[in-house]
Coordinates of C-alpha atoms and ligand atoms in Angstrom, one line a residue:
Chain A
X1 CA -39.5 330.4 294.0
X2 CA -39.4 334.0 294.8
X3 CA -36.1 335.4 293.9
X4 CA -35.8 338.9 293.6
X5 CA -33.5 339.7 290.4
X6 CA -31.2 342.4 291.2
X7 CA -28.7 343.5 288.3
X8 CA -27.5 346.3 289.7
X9 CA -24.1 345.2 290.7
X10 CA -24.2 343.6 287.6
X11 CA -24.3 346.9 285.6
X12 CA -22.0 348.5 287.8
X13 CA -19.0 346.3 286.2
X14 CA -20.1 346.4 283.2
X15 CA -17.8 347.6 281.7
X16 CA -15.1 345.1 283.2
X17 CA -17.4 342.7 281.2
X18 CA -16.9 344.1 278.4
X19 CA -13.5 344.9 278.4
X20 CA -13.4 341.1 279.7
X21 CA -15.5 340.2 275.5
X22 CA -12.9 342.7 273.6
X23 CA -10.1 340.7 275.1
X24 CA -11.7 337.2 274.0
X25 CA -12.3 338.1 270.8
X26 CA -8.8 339.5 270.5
X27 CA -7.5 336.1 272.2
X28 CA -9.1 334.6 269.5
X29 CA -8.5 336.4 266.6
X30 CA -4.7 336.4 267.2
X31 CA -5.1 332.7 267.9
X32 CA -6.6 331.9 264.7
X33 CA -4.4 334.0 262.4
X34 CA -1.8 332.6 264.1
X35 CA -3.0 328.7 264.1
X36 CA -3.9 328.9 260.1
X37 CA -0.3 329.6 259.6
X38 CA 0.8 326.9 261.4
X39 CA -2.5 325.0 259.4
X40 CA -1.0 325.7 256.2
X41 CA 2.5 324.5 257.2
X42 CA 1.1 321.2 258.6
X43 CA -1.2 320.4 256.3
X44 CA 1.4 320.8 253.0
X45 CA 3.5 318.5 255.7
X46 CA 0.6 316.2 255.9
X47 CA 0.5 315.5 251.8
X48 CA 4.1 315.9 251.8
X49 CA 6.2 313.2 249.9
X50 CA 8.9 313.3 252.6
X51 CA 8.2 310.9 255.2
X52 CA 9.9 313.0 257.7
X53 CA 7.3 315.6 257.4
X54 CA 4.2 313.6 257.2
X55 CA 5.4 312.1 260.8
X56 CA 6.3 315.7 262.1
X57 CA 2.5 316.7 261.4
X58 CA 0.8 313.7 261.9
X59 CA 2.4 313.9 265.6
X60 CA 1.4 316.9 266.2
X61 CA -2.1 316.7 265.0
X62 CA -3.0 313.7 266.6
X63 CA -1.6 314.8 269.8
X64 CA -3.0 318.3 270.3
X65 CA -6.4 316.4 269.4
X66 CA -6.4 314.3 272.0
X67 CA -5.0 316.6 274.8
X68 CA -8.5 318.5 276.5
X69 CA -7.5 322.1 275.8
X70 CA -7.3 323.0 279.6
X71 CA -4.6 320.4 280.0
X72 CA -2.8 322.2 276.9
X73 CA -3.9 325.8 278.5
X74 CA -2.2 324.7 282.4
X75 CA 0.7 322.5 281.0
X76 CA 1.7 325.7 278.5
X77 CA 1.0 328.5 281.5
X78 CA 2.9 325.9 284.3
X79 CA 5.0 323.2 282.7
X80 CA 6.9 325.5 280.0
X81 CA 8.6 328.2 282.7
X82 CA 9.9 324.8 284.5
X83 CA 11.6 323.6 281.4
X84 CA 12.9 327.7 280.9
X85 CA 10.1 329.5 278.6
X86 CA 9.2 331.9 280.8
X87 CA 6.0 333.7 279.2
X88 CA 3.4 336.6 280.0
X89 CA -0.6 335.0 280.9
X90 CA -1.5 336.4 277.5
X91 CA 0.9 335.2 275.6
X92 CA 0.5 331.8 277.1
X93 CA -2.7 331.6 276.3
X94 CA -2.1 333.1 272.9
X95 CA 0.4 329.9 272.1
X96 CA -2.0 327.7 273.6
X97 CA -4.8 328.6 271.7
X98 CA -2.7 329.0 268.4
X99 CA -1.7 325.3 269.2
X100 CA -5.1 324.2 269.7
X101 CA -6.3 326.2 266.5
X102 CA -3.3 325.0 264.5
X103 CA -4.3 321.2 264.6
X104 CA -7.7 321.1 264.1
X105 CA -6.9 323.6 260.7
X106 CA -4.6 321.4 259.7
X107 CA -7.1 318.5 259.0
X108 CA -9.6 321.8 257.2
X109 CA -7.0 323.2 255.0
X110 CA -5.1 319.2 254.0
X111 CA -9.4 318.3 253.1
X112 CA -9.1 321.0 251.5
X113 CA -5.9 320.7 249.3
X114 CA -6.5 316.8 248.6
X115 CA -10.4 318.3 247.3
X116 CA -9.0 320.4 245.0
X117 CA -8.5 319.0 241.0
X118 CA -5.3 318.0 240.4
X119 CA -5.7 320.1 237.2
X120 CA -5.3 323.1 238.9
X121 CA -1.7 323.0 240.2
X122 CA -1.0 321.3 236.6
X123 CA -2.8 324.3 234.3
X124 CA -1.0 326.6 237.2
X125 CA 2.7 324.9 236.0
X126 CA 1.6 324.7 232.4
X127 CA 1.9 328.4 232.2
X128 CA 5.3 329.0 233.8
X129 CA 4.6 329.2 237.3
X130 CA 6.8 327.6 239.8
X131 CA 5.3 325.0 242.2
X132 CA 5.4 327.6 245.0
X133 CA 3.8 330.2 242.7
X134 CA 0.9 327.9 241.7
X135 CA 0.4 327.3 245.7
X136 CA 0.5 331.0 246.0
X137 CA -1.6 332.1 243.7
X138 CA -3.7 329.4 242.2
X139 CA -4.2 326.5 244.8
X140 CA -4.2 328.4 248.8
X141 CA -6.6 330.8 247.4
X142 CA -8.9 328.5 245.9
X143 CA -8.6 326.0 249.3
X144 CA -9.0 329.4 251.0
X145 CA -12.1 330.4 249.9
X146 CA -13.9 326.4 249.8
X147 CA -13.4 326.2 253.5
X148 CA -13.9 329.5 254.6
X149 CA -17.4 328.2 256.4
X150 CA -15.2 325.9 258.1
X151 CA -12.6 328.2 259.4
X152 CA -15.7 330.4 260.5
X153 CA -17.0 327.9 262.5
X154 CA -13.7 327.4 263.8
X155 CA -13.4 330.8 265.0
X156 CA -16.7 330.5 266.9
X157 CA -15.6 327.9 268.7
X158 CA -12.2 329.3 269.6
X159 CA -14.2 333.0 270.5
X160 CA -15.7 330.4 273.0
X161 CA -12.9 328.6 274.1
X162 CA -11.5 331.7 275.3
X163 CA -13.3 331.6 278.7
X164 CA -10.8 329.3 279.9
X165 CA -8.0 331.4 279.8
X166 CA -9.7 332.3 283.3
X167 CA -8.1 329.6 284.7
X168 CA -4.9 331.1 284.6
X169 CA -6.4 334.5 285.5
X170 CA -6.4 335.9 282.0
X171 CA -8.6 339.0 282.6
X172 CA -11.2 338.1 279.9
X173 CA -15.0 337.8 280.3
X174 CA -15.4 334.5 281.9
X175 CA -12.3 336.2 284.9
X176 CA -14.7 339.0 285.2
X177 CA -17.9 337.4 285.6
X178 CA -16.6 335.1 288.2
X179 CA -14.7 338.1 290.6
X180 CA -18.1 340.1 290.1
X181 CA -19.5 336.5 291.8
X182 CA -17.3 336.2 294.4
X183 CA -17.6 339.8 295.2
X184 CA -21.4 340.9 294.7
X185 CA -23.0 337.1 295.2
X186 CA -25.7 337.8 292.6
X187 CA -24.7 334.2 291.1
X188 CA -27.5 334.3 289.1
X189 CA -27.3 337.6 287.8
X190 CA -23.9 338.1 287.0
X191 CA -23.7 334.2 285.3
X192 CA -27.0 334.9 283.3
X193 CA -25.6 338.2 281.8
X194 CA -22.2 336.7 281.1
X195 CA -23.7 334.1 279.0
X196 CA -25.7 336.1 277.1
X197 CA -22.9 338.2 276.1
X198 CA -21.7 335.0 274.6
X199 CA -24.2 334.0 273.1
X200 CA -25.1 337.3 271.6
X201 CA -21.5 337.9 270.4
X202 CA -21.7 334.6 268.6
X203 CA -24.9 334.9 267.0
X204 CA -23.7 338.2 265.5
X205 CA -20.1 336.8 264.7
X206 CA -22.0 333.9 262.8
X207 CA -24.2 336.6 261.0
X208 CA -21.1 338.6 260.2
X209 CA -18.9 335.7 259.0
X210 CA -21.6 334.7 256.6
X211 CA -21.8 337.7 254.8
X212 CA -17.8 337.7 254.4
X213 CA -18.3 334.3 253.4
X214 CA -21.2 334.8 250.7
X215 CA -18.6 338.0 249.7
X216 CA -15.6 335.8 249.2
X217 CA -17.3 332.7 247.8
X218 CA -16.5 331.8 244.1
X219 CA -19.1 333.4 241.8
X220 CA -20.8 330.6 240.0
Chain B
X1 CA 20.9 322.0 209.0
X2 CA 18.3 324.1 211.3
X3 CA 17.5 322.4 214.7
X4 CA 13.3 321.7 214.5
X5 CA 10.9 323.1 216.6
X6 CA 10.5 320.3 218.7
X7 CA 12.2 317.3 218.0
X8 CA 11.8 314.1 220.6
X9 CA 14.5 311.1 220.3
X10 CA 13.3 307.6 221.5
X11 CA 11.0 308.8 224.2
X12 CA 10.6 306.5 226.9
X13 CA 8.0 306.8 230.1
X14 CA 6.6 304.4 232.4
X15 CA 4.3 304.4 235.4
X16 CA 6.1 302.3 238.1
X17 CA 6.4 298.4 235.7
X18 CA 4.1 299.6 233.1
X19 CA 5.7 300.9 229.6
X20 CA 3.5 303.7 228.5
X21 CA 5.3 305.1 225.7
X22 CA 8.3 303.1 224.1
X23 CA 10.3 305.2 222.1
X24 CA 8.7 307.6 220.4
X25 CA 10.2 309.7 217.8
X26 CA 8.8 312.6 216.5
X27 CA 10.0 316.5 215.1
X28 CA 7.6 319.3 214.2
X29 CA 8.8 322.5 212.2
X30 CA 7.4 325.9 213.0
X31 CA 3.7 326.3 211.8
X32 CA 3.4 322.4 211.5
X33 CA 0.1 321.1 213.3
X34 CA 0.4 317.9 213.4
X35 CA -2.8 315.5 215.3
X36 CA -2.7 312.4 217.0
X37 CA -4.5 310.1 217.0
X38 CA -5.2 306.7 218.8
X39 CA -7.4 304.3 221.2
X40 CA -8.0 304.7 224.7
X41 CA -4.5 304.5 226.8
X42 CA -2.5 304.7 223.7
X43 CA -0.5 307.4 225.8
X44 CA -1.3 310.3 223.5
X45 CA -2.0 312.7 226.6
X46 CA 1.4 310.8 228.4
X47 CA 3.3 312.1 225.1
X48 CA 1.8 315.7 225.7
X49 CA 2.2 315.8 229.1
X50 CA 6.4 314.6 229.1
X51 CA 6.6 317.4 226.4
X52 CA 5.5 320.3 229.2
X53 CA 7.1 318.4 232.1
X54 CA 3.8 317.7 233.9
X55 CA 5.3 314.3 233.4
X56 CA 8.6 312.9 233.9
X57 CA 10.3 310.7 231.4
X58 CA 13.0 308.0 231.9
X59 CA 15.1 307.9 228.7
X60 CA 15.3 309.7 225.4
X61 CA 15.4 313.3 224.6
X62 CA 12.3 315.8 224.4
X63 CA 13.9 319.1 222.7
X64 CA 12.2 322.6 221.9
X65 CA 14.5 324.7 219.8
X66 CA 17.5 322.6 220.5
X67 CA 17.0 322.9 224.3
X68 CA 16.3 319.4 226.1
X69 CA 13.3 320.0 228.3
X70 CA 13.7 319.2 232.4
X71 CA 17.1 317.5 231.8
X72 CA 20.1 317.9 230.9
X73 CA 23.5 315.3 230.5
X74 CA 26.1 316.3 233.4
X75 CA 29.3 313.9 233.1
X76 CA 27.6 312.0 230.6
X77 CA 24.3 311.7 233.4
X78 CA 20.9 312.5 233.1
X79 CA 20.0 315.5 235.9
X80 CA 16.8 316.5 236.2
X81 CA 17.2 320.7 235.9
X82 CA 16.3 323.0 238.9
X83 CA 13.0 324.1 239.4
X84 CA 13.3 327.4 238.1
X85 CA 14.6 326.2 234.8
X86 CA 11.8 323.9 234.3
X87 CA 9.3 326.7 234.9
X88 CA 10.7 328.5 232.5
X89 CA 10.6 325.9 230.3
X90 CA 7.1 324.9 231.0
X91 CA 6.4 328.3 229.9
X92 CA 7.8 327.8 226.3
X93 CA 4.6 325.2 225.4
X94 CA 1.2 326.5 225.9
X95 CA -1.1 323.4 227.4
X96 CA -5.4 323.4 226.7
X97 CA -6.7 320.5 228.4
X98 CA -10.1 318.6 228.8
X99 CA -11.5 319.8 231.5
X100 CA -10.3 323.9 230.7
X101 CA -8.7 323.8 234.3
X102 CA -9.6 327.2 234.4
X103 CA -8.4 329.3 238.0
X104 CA -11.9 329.7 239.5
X105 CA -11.3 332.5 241.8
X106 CA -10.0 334.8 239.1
X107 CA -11.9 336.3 236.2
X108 CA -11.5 335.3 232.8
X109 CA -9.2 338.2 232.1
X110 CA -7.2 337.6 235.2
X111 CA -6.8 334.1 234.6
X112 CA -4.8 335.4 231.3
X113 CA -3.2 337.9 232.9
X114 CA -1.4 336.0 235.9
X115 CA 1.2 334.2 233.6
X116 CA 2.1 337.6 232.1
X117 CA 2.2 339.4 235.3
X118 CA 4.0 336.6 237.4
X119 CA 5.7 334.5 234.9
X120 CA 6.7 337.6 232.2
X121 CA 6.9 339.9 234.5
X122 CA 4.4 342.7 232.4
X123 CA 3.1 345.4 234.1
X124 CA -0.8 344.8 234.9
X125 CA -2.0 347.2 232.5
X126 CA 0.0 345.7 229.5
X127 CA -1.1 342.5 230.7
X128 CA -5.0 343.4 230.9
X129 CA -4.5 345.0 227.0
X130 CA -2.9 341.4 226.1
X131 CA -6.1 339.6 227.8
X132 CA -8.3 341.8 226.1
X133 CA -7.0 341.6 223.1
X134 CA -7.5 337.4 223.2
X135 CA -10.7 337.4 224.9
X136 CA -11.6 338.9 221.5
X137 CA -9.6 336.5 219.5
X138 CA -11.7 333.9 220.9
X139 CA -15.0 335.8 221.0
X140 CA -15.2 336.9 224.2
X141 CA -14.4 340.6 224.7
X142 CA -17.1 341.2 226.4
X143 CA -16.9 338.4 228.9
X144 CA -13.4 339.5 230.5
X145 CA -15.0 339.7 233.8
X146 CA -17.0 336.6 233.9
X147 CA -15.8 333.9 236.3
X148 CA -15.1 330.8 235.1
X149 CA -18.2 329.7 236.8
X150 CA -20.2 331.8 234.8
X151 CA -19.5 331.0 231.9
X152 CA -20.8 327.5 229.5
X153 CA -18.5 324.8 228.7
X154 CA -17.1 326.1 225.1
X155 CA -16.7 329.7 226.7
X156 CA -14.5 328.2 229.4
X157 CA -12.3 326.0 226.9
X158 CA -12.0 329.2 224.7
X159 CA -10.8 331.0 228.0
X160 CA -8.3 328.5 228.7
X161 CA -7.3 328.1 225.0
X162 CA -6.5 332.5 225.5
X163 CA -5.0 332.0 228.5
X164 CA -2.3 329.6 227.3
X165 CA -2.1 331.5 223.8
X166 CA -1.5 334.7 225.6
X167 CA 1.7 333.9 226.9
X168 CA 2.8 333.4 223.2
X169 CA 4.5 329.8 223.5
X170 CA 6.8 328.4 220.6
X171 CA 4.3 325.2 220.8
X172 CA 0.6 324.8 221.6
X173 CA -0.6 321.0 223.4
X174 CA -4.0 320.4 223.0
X175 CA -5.4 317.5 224.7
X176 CA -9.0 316.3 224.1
X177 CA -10.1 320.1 224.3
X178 CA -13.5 319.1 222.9
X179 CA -14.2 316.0 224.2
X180 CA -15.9 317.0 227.6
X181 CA -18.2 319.6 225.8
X182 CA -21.7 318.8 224.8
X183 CA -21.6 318.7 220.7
X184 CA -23.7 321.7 220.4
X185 CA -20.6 323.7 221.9
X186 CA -17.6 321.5 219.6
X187 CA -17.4 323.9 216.9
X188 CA -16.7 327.2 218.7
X189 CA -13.9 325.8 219.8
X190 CA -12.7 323.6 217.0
X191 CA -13.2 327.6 214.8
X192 CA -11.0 329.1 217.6
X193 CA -8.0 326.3 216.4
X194 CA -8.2 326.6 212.7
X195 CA -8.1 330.2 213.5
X196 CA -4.9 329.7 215.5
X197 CA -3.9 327.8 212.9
X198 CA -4.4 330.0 209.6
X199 CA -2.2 332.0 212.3
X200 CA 1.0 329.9 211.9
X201 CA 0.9 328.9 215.6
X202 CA 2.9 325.5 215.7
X203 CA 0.5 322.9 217.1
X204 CA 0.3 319.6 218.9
X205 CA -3.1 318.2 219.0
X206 CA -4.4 315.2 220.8
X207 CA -8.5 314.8 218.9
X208 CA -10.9 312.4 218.2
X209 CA -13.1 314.6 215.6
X210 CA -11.6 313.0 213.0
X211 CA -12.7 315.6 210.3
X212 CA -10.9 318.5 212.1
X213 CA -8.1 316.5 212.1
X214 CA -7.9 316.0 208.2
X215 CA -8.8 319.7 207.8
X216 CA -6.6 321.4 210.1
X217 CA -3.3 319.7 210.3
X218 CA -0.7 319.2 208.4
X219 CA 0.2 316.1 209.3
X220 CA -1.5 313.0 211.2
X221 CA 0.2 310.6 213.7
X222 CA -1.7 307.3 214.8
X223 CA -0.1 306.2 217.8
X224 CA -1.1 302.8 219.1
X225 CA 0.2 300.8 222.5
X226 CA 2.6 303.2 223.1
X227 CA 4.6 303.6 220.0
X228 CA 4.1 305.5 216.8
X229 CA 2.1 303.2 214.6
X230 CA 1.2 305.3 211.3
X231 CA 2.4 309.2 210.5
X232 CA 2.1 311.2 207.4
X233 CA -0.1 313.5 205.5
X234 CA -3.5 313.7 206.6
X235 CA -5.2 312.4 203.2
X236 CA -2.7 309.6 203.3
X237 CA -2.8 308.2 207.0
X238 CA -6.4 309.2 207.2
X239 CA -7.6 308.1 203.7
X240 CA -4.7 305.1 203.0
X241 CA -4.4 303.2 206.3
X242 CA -1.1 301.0 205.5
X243 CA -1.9 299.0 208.6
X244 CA -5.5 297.0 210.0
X245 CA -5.5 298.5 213.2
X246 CA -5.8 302.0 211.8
X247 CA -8.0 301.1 209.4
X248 CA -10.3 299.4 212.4
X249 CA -9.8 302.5 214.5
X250 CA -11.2 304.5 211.4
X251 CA -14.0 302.8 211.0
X252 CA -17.1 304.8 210.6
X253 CA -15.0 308.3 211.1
X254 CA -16.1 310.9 208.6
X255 CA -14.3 313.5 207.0
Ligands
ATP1 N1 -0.5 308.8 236.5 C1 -0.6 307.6 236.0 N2 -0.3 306.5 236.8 C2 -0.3 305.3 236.3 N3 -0.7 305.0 235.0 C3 -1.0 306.0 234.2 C4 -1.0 307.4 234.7 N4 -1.4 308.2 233.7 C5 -1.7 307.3 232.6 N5 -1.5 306.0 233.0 C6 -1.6 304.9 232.1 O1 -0.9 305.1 230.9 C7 -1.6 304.6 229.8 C8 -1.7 305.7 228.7 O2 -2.5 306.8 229.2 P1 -2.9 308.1 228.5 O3 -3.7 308.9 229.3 O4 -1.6 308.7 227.9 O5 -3.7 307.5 227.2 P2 -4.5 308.3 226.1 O6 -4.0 307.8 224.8 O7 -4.4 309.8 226.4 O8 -6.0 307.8 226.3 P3 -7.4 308.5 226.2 O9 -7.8 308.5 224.8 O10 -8.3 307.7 227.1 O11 -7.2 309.9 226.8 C9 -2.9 304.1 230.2 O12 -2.7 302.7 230.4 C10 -3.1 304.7 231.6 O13 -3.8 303.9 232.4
MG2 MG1 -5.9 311.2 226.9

């Protein structure tokens, strides 16, 4: 095979590239701030006592796991302005992610609440705090920091899911990569650097997110 | 007549069909530390833990300074009090357990100082003076930044002993504190009591070192199956066992 590499055209957009990364990791982070809130919330209604709740987040857990993200990605972007929620790409995305985020934290931070010793929450209330004062300050920041691997890996995997937001022309990297295809036809080039901007960006995320982890972790 | 310190009227609790205390009676005065004692699923820690409202009871009246804890009578009904209320008065006993249950993510001062910032609303500074000043009680003033982690069984139990101390309780629990220690690391703790004690602190303690219990209280209480089986003076109960099953249970203690 004698192909001649050319990455010129390549270089040229750049830039778009990268612009294309900064918006995937900002899809992402948004998408996992936001889908640990909702995390939290569904996983207190997963060990909730009130039936009621436990159904509510059971539903919704078991459903957004079985539903292939692009189906949840398309149905938000396409289904939800025919039922009247009219939203932006981004923001579309942004709920769709969140969504997706939300119910796969859900089962890491309710592991995580059931691991704890009950003793906590009790030597929490034994000194005068209410029950949402021990959550506050005793048992979410103890969950917190045992799965914070966990939510790392998460956010790895979120970082990546971001390329298909290019299905509903969200310009991130994966968008940018492809119109530099269609425009330049340097398949190889333009897919081969694309993917090892992901795969660069991860392996440093990784790196980065350990150290924060080995930072937060309980001293022992 | 004065209202006692704690004073708890036919106390009854049970776990779905199963009776674990039936109707216990009991006062203390202030500066009484009184032990109980008893076999395996007598409900000694049940009793503790329906006198800080970790535990619900079903009938009978737990009182600390004439104020019935997590109920009160509405209409001539029993309602369970708000939240906020019970906190509050979860915050007027002091609770040690077995296993320390210290917070892990905080340092051994900060794990005194949250009840005083959060619950009694102290400034931070007066808080960290207050931990201080009990980390060295309990022989620890230079360990106020360990974590929990970092510290051995008897320095953790000390911790927790400081931490429920601190937020100067009309009644101290103390369930077991020794029994999860290795015995090398018994008598640090059992020194921090007695010095509690010599204090005038008003004590409840759950022990099976039988000796400390002679020494230190002022009055012993064998509970068996649920009920109050023996209670008096510590030479009596512990030296005079009116009934066989006490005197079986002492077998082969020391003191
Ligand atoms: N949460 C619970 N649910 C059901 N049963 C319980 C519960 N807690 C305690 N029990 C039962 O209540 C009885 C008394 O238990 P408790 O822990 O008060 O005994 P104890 O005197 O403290 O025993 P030990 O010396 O082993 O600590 C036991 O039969 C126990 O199995
Ligand atoms: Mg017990």
């Amino acid at each position: 095979m004698d192909y001649n590499f050319n990455f010129a055209a390549v270089w040229r957009d750049f830039d778009l590239l990268l612009s294309g990364l900064a918006l995937g990791l900002a899809l992402a982070m948004v998408s996992i701030a936001i889908g640990c809130v909702i995390g939290l919330l569904a996983a207190f209604g997963m060990i909730s006592r009130r039936r009621l709740l436990r159904t509510v987040s059971s539903v919704y857990v078991t459903t957004i796991r079985n539903t292939p993200i692009l189906i949840i990605i398309l149905f938000t972007f396409f289904a939800l302005p025919q039922l009247g929620v009219r939203l932006g790409k981004i923001e579309s995305f942004v709920l769709s992610l969140s969504v997706y985020a939300g119910a796969y934290l859900t089962e890491v931070f309710r592991a995580g609440l059931v691991a704890l010793p009950p003793g906590l929450r009790e030597a929490g209330l034994s000194i005068g705090l209410t029950e949402f004062q021990a959550k506050r300050y005793v048992t979410i920041p103890v969950m917190w920091r045992n799965v914070l691997p966990s939510l790392s890996n998460n956010f790895i995997s979120l970082f990546k899911d971001t390329s298909l937001a290019a299905a509903i022309a969200v310009p991130e990297l994966t968008f940018y990569a492809r119109k530099i295809n269609v425009e330049t036809f340097r398949v190889i080039e333009t897919w081969m650097v694309a993917s090892l901007m992901y795969v660069i960006t991860c392996y440093v995320l990784a790196e980065i997110l350990r150290r924060v982890e080995h930072r937060l972790a309980i001293p022992r | 007549m004065t209202e006692p310190l704690l004073r708890i009227e036919n106390l009854h609790k049970t776990f779905g069909k199963l009776e674990v205390l039936k109707g216990i009676d009991m006062t203390m005065e202030r500066g009484d530390v009184t032990s109980i004692i008893g076999s395996s699923g007598s409900g000694k820690t049940t009793l503790l833990r329906c006198i800080n409202l970790l535990e619900d009871y079903q009938d009978g009246v737990v009182a600390i300074d004439g104020d019935q804890i997590g109920y009160r009578t509405q209409n001539g009904r029993r309602v369970r009090r708000p939240e906020r209320q019970i906190a509050a008065q979860r915050a007027m006993t002091g609770m040690a357990f077995q296993h320390f249950n210290l917070f892990p993510h905080l340092t051994a001062s900060r794990n005194i100082m949250l009840g005083l910032v959060k619950v009694r609303k102290m400034p931070a500074a007066e808080a960290k003076e207050i931990a201080a000043h009990w980390l060295t009680r309990v022989g620890l003033g230079d360990r106020g930044d360990a974590y929990p982690g970092q510290l051995s069984g008897g320095q953790q139990q000390r911790v927790a002993i400081a931490r429920a101390v601190a937020m100067a309780p009309k009644l101290m629990l103390f369930d077991e504190v020794t029994s999860a220690l290795d015995p090398e690391l018994v008598n640090e703790v059992l020194n921090v009591i007695t010095d509690l004690a010599r204090d005038g602190m008003t004590m409840l303690l759950v022990t099976h070192e039988m000796k400390f219990a002679h020494d230190v209280s002022s009055k012993v209480v064998f509970m068996h199956q649920g009920r109050i089986a023996e209670a008096g003076p510590p030479a009596e109960v512990l030296r005079n066992p009116k009934s066989a099953r006490l005197a079986e249970f002492l077998k082969g203690a020391k003191f």
